[in-house]
PDB file of C-alpha atoms in Angstrom:
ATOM      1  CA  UNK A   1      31.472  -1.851  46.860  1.00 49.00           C
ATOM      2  CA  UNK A   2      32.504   0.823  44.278  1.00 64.00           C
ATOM      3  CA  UNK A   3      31.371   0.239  40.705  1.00 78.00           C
ATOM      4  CA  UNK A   4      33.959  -1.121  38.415  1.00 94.00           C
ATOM      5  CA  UNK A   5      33.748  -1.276  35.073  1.00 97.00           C
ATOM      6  CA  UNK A   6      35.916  -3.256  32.555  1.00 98.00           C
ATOM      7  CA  UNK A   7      36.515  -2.538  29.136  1.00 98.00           C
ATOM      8  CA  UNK A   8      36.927  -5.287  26.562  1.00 98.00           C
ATOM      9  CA  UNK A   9      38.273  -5.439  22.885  1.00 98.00           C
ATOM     10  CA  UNK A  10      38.855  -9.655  22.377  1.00 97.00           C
ATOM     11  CA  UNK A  11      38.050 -12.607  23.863  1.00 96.00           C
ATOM     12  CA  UNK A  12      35.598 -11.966  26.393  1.00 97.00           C
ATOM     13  CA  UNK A  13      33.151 -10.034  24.085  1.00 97.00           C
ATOM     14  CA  UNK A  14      30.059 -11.080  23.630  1.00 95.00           C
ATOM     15  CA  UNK A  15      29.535 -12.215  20.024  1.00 94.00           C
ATOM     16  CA  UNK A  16      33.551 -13.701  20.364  1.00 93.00           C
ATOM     17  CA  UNK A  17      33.306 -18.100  20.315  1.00 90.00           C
ATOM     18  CA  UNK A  18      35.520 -19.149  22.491  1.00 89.00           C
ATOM     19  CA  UNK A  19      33.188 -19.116  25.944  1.00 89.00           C
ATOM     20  CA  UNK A  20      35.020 -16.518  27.595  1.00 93.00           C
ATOM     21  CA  UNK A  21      32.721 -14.029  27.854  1.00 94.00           C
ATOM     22  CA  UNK A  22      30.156 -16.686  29.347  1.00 93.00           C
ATOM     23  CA  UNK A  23      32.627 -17.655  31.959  1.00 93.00           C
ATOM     24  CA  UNK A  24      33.448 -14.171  32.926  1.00 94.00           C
ATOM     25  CA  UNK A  25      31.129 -11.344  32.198  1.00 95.00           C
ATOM     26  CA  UNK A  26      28.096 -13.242  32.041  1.00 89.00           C
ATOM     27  CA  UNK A  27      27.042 -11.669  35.388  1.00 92.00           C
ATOM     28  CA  UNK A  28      28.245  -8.557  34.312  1.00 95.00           C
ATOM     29  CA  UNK A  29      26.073  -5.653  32.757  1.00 96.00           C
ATOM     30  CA  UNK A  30      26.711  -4.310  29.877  1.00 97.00           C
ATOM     31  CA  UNK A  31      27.108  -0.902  29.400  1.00 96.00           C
ATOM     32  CA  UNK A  32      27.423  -0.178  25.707  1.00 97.00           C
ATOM     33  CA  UNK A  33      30.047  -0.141  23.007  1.00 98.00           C
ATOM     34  CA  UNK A  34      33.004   2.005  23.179  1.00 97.00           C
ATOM     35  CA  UNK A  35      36.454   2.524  22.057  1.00 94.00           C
ATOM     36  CA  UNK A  36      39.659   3.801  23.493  1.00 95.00           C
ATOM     37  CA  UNK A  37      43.043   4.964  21.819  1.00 94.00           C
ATOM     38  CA  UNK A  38      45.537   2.071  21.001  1.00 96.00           C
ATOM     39  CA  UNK A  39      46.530  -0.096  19.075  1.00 97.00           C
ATOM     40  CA  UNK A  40      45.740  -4.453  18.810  1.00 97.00           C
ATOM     41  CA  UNK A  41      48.077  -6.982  17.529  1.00 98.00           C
ATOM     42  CA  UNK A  42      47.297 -10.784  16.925  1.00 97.00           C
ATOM     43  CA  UNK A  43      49.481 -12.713  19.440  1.00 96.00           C
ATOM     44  CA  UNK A  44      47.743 -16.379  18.803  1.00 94.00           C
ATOM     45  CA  UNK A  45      43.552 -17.297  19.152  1.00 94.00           C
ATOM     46  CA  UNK A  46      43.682 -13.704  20.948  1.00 96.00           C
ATOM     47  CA  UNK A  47      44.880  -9.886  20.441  1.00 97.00           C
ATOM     48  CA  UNK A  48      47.340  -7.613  22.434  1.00 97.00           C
ATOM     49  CA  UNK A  49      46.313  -4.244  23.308  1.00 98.00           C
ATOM     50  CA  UNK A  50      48.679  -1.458  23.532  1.00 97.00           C
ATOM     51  CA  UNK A  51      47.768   1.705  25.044  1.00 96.00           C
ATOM     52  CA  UNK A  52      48.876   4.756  23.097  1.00 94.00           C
ATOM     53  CA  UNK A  53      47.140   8.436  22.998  1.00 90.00           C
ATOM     54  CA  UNK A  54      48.474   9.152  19.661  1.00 89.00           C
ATOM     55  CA  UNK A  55      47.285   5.960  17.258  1.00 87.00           C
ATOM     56  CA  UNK A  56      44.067   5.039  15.873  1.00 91.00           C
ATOM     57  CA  UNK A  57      41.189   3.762  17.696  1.00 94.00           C
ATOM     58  CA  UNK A  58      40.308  -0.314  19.672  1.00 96.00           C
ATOM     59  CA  UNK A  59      36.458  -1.092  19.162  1.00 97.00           C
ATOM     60  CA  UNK A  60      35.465  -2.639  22.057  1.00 98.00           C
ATOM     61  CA  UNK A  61      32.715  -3.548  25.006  1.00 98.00           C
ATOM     62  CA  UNK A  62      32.391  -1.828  28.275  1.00 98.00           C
ATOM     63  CA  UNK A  63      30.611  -3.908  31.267  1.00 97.00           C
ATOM     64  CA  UNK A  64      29.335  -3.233  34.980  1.00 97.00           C
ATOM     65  CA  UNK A  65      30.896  -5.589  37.059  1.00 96.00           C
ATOM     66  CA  UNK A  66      28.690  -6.539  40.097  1.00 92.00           C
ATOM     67  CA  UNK A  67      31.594  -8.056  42.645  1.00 91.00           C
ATOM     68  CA  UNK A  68      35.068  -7.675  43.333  1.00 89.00           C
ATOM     69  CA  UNK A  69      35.374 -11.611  42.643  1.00 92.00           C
ATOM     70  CA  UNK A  70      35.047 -10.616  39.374  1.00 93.00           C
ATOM     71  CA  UNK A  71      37.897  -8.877  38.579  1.00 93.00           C
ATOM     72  CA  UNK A  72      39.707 -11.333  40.299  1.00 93.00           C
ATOM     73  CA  UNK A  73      38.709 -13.541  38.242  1.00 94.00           C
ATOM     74  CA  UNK A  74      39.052 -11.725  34.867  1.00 96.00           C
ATOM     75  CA  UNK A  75      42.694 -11.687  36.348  1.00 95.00           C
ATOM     76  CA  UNK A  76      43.216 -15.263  36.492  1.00 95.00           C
ATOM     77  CA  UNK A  77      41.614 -15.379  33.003  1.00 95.00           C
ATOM     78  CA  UNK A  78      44.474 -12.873  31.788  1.00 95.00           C
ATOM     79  CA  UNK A  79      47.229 -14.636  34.176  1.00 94.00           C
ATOM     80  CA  UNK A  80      47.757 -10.961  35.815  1.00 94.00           C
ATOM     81  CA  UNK A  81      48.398  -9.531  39.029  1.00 90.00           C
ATOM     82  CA  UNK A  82      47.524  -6.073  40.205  1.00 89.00           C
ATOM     83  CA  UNK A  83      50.115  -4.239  40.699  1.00 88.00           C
ATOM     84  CA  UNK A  84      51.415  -6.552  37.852  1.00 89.00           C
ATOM     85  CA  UNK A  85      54.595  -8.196  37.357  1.00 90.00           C
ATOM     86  CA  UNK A  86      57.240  -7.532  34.439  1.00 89.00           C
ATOM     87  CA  UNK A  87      57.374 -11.219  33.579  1.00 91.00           C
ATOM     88  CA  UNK A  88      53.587 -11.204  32.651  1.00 95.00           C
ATOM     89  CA  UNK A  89      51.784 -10.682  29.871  1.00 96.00           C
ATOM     90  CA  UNK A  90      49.148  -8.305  30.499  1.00 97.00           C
ATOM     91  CA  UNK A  91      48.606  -5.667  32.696  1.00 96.00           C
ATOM     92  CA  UNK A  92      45.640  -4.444  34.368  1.00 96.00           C
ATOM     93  CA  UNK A  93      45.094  -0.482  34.005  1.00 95.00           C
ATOM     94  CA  UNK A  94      42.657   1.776  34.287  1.00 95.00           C
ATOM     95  CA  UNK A  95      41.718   4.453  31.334  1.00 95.00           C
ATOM     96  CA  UNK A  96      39.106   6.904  30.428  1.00 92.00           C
ATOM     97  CA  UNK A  97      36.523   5.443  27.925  1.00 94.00           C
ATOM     98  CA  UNK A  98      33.510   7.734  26.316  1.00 88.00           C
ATOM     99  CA  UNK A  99      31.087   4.799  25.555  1.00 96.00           C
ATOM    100  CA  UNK A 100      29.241   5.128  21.381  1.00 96.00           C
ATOM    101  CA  UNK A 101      25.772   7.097  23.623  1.00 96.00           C
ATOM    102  CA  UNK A 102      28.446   9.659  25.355  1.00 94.00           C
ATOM    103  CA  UNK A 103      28.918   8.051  28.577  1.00 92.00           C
ATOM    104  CA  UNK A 104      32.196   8.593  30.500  1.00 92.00           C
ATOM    105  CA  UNK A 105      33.436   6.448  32.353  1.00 93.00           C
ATOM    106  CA  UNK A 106      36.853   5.160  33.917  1.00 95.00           C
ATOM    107  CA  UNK A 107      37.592   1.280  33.419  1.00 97.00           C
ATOM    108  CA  UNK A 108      39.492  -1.357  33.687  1.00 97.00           C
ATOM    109  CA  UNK A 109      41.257  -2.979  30.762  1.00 98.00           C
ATOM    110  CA  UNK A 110      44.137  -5.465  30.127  1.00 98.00           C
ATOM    111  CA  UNK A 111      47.263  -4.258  28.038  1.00 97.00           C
ATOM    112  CA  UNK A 112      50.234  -6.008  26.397  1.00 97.00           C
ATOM    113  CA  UNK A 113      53.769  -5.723  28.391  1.00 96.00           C
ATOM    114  CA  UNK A 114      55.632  -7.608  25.968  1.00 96.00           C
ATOM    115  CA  UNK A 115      57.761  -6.620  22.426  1.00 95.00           C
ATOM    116  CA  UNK A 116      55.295  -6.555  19.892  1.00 96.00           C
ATOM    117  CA  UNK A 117      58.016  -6.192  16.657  1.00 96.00           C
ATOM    118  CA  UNK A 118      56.640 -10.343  15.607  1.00 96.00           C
ATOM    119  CA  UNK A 119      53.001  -9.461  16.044  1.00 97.00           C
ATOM    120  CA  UNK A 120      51.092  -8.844  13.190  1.00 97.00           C
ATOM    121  CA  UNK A 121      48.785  -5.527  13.887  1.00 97.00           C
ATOM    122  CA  UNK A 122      45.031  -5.674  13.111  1.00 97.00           C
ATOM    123  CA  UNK A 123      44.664  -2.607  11.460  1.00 96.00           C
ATOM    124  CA  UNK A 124      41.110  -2.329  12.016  1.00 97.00           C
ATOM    125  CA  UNK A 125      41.282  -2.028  15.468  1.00 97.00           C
ATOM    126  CA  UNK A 126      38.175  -4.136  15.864  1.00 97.00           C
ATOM    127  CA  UNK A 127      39.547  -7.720  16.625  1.00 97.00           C
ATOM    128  CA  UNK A 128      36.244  -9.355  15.642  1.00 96.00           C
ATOM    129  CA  UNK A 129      36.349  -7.440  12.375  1.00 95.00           C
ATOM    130  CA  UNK A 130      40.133  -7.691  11.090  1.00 91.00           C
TER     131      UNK A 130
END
């Protein structure tokens, strides 16, 4: 199996409450913290990544993942498909992270496909830390 790796900036980190990241990652290794180029918004309980090269920067979480059961289940966490479908709410994609030690490393992560204009943005970038 090729290595995947999955990036992670809400509720599946590991010091996040709701049991997510127990459910899903807890399997998974953890690589270090990183950050990527975007942008998070507060939807509900949980935030909405966009991608974009030019804004400020998403704190996040970057994990091994040790099957391909489970991505497919970090899917059906995240109600996605891959290739997604325009009618959901994330999409799975894969970008270039450079972990906090230097590591690079191309990942997995979930962004927002929906209008954003009624989401409040979390101007931190660090949904733990608003």
């Amino acid at each position: 199996m090729p290595t995947d790796y999955i990036f992670v900036y809400g509720t599946l980190r590991r010091s996040c409450t709701t049991g997510a990241h127990q459910n899903y990652l807890a399997e998974a290794e953890f690589i270090d913290n990183a950050k990527i180029n975007g942008r998070l918004y507060q939807v509900s309980y949980y935030p909405a990544l966009v991608l974009d090269d030019s804004a400020g920067w998403v704190a996040g979480e970057v994990y091994r993942l040790t099957s391909p059961e489970q991505l497919k289940h970090l899917d059906t966490y995240e109600e996605c498909t891959y290739p997604s479908q325009p009618d959901q709410e994330y999409q799975r994609n894969k970008i270039d992270v450079v972990t906090e030690s230097g590591i690079e490393l191309s990942a997995w992560v979930y962004s927002y496909q929906r209008a954003i204009e009624d989401l409040e943005l979390i101007t931190s970038g660090d949904f733990l830390h608003p």
